[in-house]
Amino acid sequence: MGSNTYGKVFSVTSFGESHGRCVGVVVDGCPAGLRLDSEDFRETMSRRIPPDPELRSSRVEPDEVELLSGVFEGRTTGAPICALVWNKDVDSQPYEEFRFKPRPGHADYTAWRRYGGYNDYRGGGRFSGRVTLSHLIAGVIALKLLERVGVEVVAYTAEIGGIKAGEMPLEEIKSKVRLSPVSCPDPKASKLMEEYVKKVRSMGDSLGGVVKAVALNVPAGLGEPIFESLESKISSIMYSIPGVKGVEFGAGFLSARMKGSENNDPFTVEKGRIVNLTNNSGGILGGISTGMPIEVSVAFKPPSSIRVKQRTVNLLKMEDASVVVKGRHDPCIVPKAVPVVESSLAIALCDILMEAGLIPRVLDG
Amino acid sequence: MGSNTYGKVFSVTSFGESHGRCVGVVVDGCPAGLRLDSEDFRETMSRRIPPDPELRSSRVEPDEVELLSGVFEGRTTGAPICALVWNKDVDSQPYEEFRFKPRPGHADYTAWRRYGGYNDYRGGGRFSGRVTLSHLIAGVIALKLLERVGVEVVAYTAEIGGIKAGEMPLEEIKSKVRLSPVSCPDPKASKLMEEYVKKVRSMGDSLGGVVKAVALNVPAGLGEPIFESLESKISSIMYSIPGVKGVEFGAGFLSARMKGSENNDPFTVEKGRIVNLTNNSGGILGGISTGMPIEVSVAFKPPSSIRVKQRTVNLLKMEDASVVVKGRHDPCIVPKAVPVVESSLAIALCDILMEAGLIPRVLDG
Amino acid sequence: MGSNTYGKVFSVTSFGESHGRCVGVVVDGCPAGLRLDSEDFRETMSRRIPPDPELRSSRVEPDEVELLSGVFEGRTTGAPICALVWNKDVDSQPYEEFRFKPRPGHADYTAWRRYGGYNDYRGGGRFSGRVTLSHLIAGVIALKLLERVGVEVVAYTAEIGGIKAGEMPLEEIKSKVRLSPVSCPDPKASKLMEEYVKKVRSMGDSLGGVVKAVALNVPAGLGEPIFESLESKISSIMYSIPGVKGVEFGAGFLSARMKGSENNDPFTVEKGRIVNLTNNSGGILGGISTGMPIEVSVAFKPPSSIRVKQRTVNLLKMEDASVVVKGRHDPCIVPKAVPVVESSLAIALCDILMEAGLIPRVLDG
Amino acid sequence: MGSNTYGKVFSVTSFGESHGRCVGVVVDGCPAGLRLDSEDFRETMSRRIPPDPELRSSRVEPDEVELLSGVFEGRTTGAPICALVWNKDVDSQPYEEFRFKPRPGHADYTAWRRYGGYNDYRGGGRFSGRVTLSHLIAGVIALKLLERVGVEVVAYTAEIGGIKAGEMPLEEIKSKVRLSPVSCPDPKASKLMEEYVKKVRSMGDSLGGVVKAVALNVPAGLGEPIFESLESKISSIMYSIPGVKGVEFGAGFLSARMKGSENNDPFTVEKGRIVNLTNNSGGILGGISTGMPIEVSVAFKPPSSIRVKQRTVNLLKMEDASVVVKGRHDPCIVPKAVPVVESSLAIALCDILMEAGLIPRVLDG
């Protein structure tokens, strides 16, 4: 299968560029009978645009999702669903400079090497964060399918620029995450993150952070050891998101510093079900779900496009040069990335549940 | 493709269990003409057994690799290579207890849920670290292929139980890593790690750590954005290794705490080639290689099998229970995991290089 | 990968329905730098519409291909190419009847079983021959790539309603196939076929036939034994075309009636190259190309939609019923199928050549 | 996935060579809990050896299947099943001649081109019919799984050297096929075939033929339109069998000569179920099962190894030459191919049923 496709049974093929005509996706393998129309995508699309203009790029588009196939009389048909968003608010002028003077930290250089200079460099082309509209569109469908089997996914900003959200119960996270302009459910941390992003933005610089996603009610016994471990499948899609440089499950890198006696999650019987007293494993043992919440943390580097003068090269002259990145860029991608991480986890779980036969191929009602 | 297969062009299918007849692999897509015999595997196999008995499980086997197919007159034929190691030093008795009393932190419980109790539980069965013999065997072949195109891979212990190896030049790492009983090239850290492992072992407990792998001379322009990013493909195979809970590239989670101006790797021209002055990206931008060293860090949790009393459940009686794990277990899996991580990175790169047409399908000479 | 995707390296994902908004395709893995614009598709699209209205359905659309992604400044970028045709001349009214009264020989019934009645039944929906626009669009791109490496593909009508084209040299086939209204290069047979189709059409009935495709200059040594034999890969895509019920290579079923001494193709040296004196093998031995022309024959059943009264069932009442199919239908699909078979062979070969590294990933000039 | 793997969920990886150490298979995705031991393979293996020595090659081996993994306490575990047959009765001497003087009709030449001369040429190596032991082993497992859901598969010789079996009810076919030395259920045709094979054998020549396979009780609604049509998946595995040059479903090539009114299978309601009055479609419409028997016919060319003098070339001298094939060869492969075709259909159906969630992942009882 091509390199722009993810998934074995619930299969997602991404296409489109930042400043091309559109960004879209083909979702193949969706059961027939699921209610679906353009409205279903509206809220998720709006999550990409924080209301405060100081927290985001000035590129703002309505991003309405058009369904081109696979839906009939308000329901999915079982045929592949092609859905896309037309690009509207495009200003490609600032990108001329980076065509031959690659931005440090950006894919300008590697794209040029990979595609011999034929890539659509405008707005970062295929390497823009905007390409994750594919993930969001497919994610809306995946989340609707998961809802049918009681699985819930929630993501939030766990860290920006070193400022960490405090621990809190999942119910509280769910109720507060949408209230924060940076998608951080801890109000105090949210405020600090917000101020820090604005400050760093005013300096022309950028910040990274960590998004955490949790999936609830995933049945125990899903996944495989070795090459299709839950971690393999989930990390693989997380690393499809531009800017991701780290993925960990449960205690993750911290567990590398624990003793076995600290890290092992004891089992107990609770209301007739086997549960763990702690969840350092992130809900996965041996690549297979335990039935506890699946927890994944995703590290985003700071956006590479900054208004600070940086050393680079001139690709045509093969000599040193410098660049100051103008144009419309996010000072911190993390808040926008929250629904993308959520969608990605949903897509991965949907594929796994479908392969296990746990989502029926025809949905009634 | 089945869940025990990795790779699109250089394709690896793993089989076997810890206490079954064997552990093995089918390597499909290997070019014809590569010199290969059983001897080629000997050194790698021996790296799984640290000489000091206090640093490892007491299970010690010669682990000779038998080539069953795909090799003729000392060279690969282009046909699938089936290779395996027969299990010899097997003692399954201690595992009877865990069949229905799952070890906390181990896959005993999830395997039972996934396979309805039919899994081979002896020695952890398919969930044993021994299954990574598949990775090692395929890795030896991959490393030989990479050598033909000048790509080199080296892995080492970067951290055990919180003790970190100091920074050092890669040449020094390469020369010193094999001298350390814990595969840590920093002699001082190595000594501390060794002592700490022995101490924790004597307490019946275990330690985790971090393995770092570096690939040199990977050509720029390899990989894809989105679903087949280098990070997606590499993390996917890293998470096939039992006990891995975190994978990061370059500065990884640390880059989430940096500003763009700190994290971006400036470009410069050096001897007619474009290079970066730093390598926070771990040699990957936009999912594609930059030509700088590819750097990946892999976090291992502490082995779950410890001689400390732990809370668990009785699966048949559905009631709380306790377990003290006896049997032969590693106090720290990290040193053994070093060649496995090295092999895994080699396999991933080999698949990517072959798909890009950079390793010929027939090798002469 | 999803069930609507074909190909490992040159990968084609089909979407769309007959009476939905569009029919389209995502072509993933196309090298960067190939010149491509909407004009390139015009001639192929027009081959779907024989000028004589008695030889085809009365549904006639301009079928202009729109390129939505993957092309920039008149060249492919290496990113996935989404291309589609908007449906315009749609009349869904006649299909209401078949929703619950399936046409014998058509997929109405199986679609209803597969998708629980949620499939888009209008115009046959996903089961219409119109869906092969996906094959044609991808085929135009594949044929342009094959041209770059000197491989040529030509298809023609070999048989309609039992009337067979005479044997003739390939050069003559190439020069005459476009002159025939039924795409049959033998003028005498073409005339007979034409008359027979018109006659059977006037009776409200339909005819089947055989399309033959030949690929020239395919280098020897391409393909694999066993599961990815050339025949496996080619037959697999041929059977994706609606109405196909037989696929054979070279002498095919006839070779089952030959002796070895008759069927074996002797080798000889001709101008320093090894060739065969005959080509009963269809250019493939052991799943691998011999360097001789690759020859495949594809049997199409007669279209199921006929104006003759037929026995069927009422799906809601579960009782016997009858149906007379009205609407716009082809009396014989074979002439329209010729470019589809040609495209399909091109797609399969393109995928195989790319996997073998024989088409570069960046095309200049 | 590698080119020696078939199947998405029930996945089969073949390895081994004719005169190497073994021929084997890894079956991945088999549900846990299926009873399985070496005995289960004995009868199928014996079907490869017709008792009459005049009807077969003189190579006769016990071909006992060894289970190396994936089975524990007499049941499958859900882990990959590696199973193989050791090669015992090997005489490689006669093959020295063909190394550089390829047999017409054989893969000697294409293997030499594909693998640069490094292929194991002994006994045809990877291109021998013996490699279909992989299909047989996996087929035994697939047939046992199909039995659990009531699906039955039966194959038989429909034609040898132009002599055709008469039509007969399927129950009669099932009861008589094992009585015939050429696996032809029609006693009269069987006798004629037998005599013809012996006669042609005595002339040093060989014969082709047709194997037909039928699957009963396949539920309606299985499969997909377009690229994963039932025909695509089934033809793809049929063309993995050495010597196959044609595959057709139902009336196949004959339907290309029928009118729509003749070819369409009328529907009717019978005992509350929808059935067809005829089965020209071979149980498949639009790539999806109708619930009628699935019928596939597979054309085998005559074995290429004949004792008649033939024109060939000397690959080293690049000049014309001649060859008379000695060694142990079958005069007609068709009887031996019957269980291979049966197994292949079973494997394809098993994969499709598992993907549809119709075979549970854990089998009890």
Coordinates of N, CA and C in Angstrom, one line a residue, chain C residues 207-209 243-246 299-302, chain D residues 248-260 262-263 280-281:
Chain C
L207 N -24.4 -8.8 -25.2 CA -23.3 -9.7 -25.6 C -22.1 -9.5 -24.8
G208 N -21.4 -10.6 -24.6 CA -20.1 -10.6 -23.9 C -18.9 -10.6 -24.9
G209 N -17.7 -10.8 -24.4 CA -16.6 -10.9 -25.3 C -15.3 -10.9 -24.6
G243 N -17.7 -7.3 -14.4 CA -18.1 -8.1 -15.5 C -17.1 -9.1 -16.0
V244 N -15.9 -9.1 -15.4 CA -14.8 -10.1 -15.8 C -15.1 -11.4 -15.1
K245 N -15.0 -12.5 -15.9 CA -15.2 -13.8 -15.4 C -14.1 -14.8 -15.8
G246 N -13.2 -14.4 -16.6 CA -12.0 -15.2 -17.0 C -10.8 -14.4 -17.3
A299 N -12.0 -12.2 -20.2 CA -13.4 -12.5 -20.6 C -14.4 -11.7 -19.9
F300 N -15.2 -11.0 -20.6 CA -16.3 -10.2 -20.1 C -17.7 -10.9 -20.3
K301 N -18.4 -11.1 -19.3 CA -19.8 -11.6 -19.5 C -20.6 -10.5 -20.2
P302 N -21.8 -10.9 -20.7 CA -22.7 -9.9 -21.3 C -23.3 -9.1 -20.2
Chain D
E248 N -10.8 -19.1 -14.4 CA -12.1 -18.6 -14.7 C -13.1 -18.9 -13.6
F249 N -14.2 -18.2 -13.5 CA -15.2 -18.4 -12.5 C -16.6 -18.7 -13.2
G250 N -17.3 -19.7 -12.6 CA -18.6 -20.0 -13.2 C -18.4 -20.4 -14.7
A251 N -19.2 -19.8 -15.5 CA -19.1 -20.1 -17.0 C -17.9 -19.5 -17.6
G252 N -17.2 -18.6 -17.0 CA -15.9 -18.0 -17.4 C -15.9 -17.6 -18.8
F253 N -14.9 -18.1 -19.6 CA -14.8 -17.7 -21.0 C -16.0 -18.0 -21.8
L254 N -16.7 -19.1 -21.4 CA -17.9 -19.4 -22.1 C -19.0 -18.3 -22.0
S255 N -19.0 -17.6 -20.9 CA -20.0 -16.6 -20.7 C -19.8 -15.4 -21.6
A256 N -18.5 -15.3 -22.1 CA -18.2 -14.3 -23.1 C -18.9 -14.6 -24.4
R257 N -19.3 -15.8 -24.6 CA -20.0 -16.2 -25.8 C -21.5 -16.3 -25.6
M258 N -22.0 -16.0 -24.5 CA -23.5 -16.1 -24.2 C -24.1 -14.7 -24.4
K259 N -25.4 -14.7 -24.6 CA -26.2 -13.5 -24.5 C -26.6 -13.3 -23.0
G260 N -26.9 -12.0 -22.7 CA -27.3 -11.7 -21.3 C -28.5 -12.6 -20.9
E262 N -29.1 -15.5 -21.7 CA -28.7 -16.9 -21.4 C -27.8 -16.9 -20.1
N263 N -27.0 -15.9 -19.9 CA -26.0 -15.9 -18.9 C -26.5 -15.5 -17.5
N280 N -24.2 -19.5 -13.5 CA -23.1 -19.1 -14.4 C -22.1 -18.1 -13.8
S281 N -22.6 -17.4 -12.8 CA -21.7 -16.5 -12.1 C -20.7 -17.1 -11.2

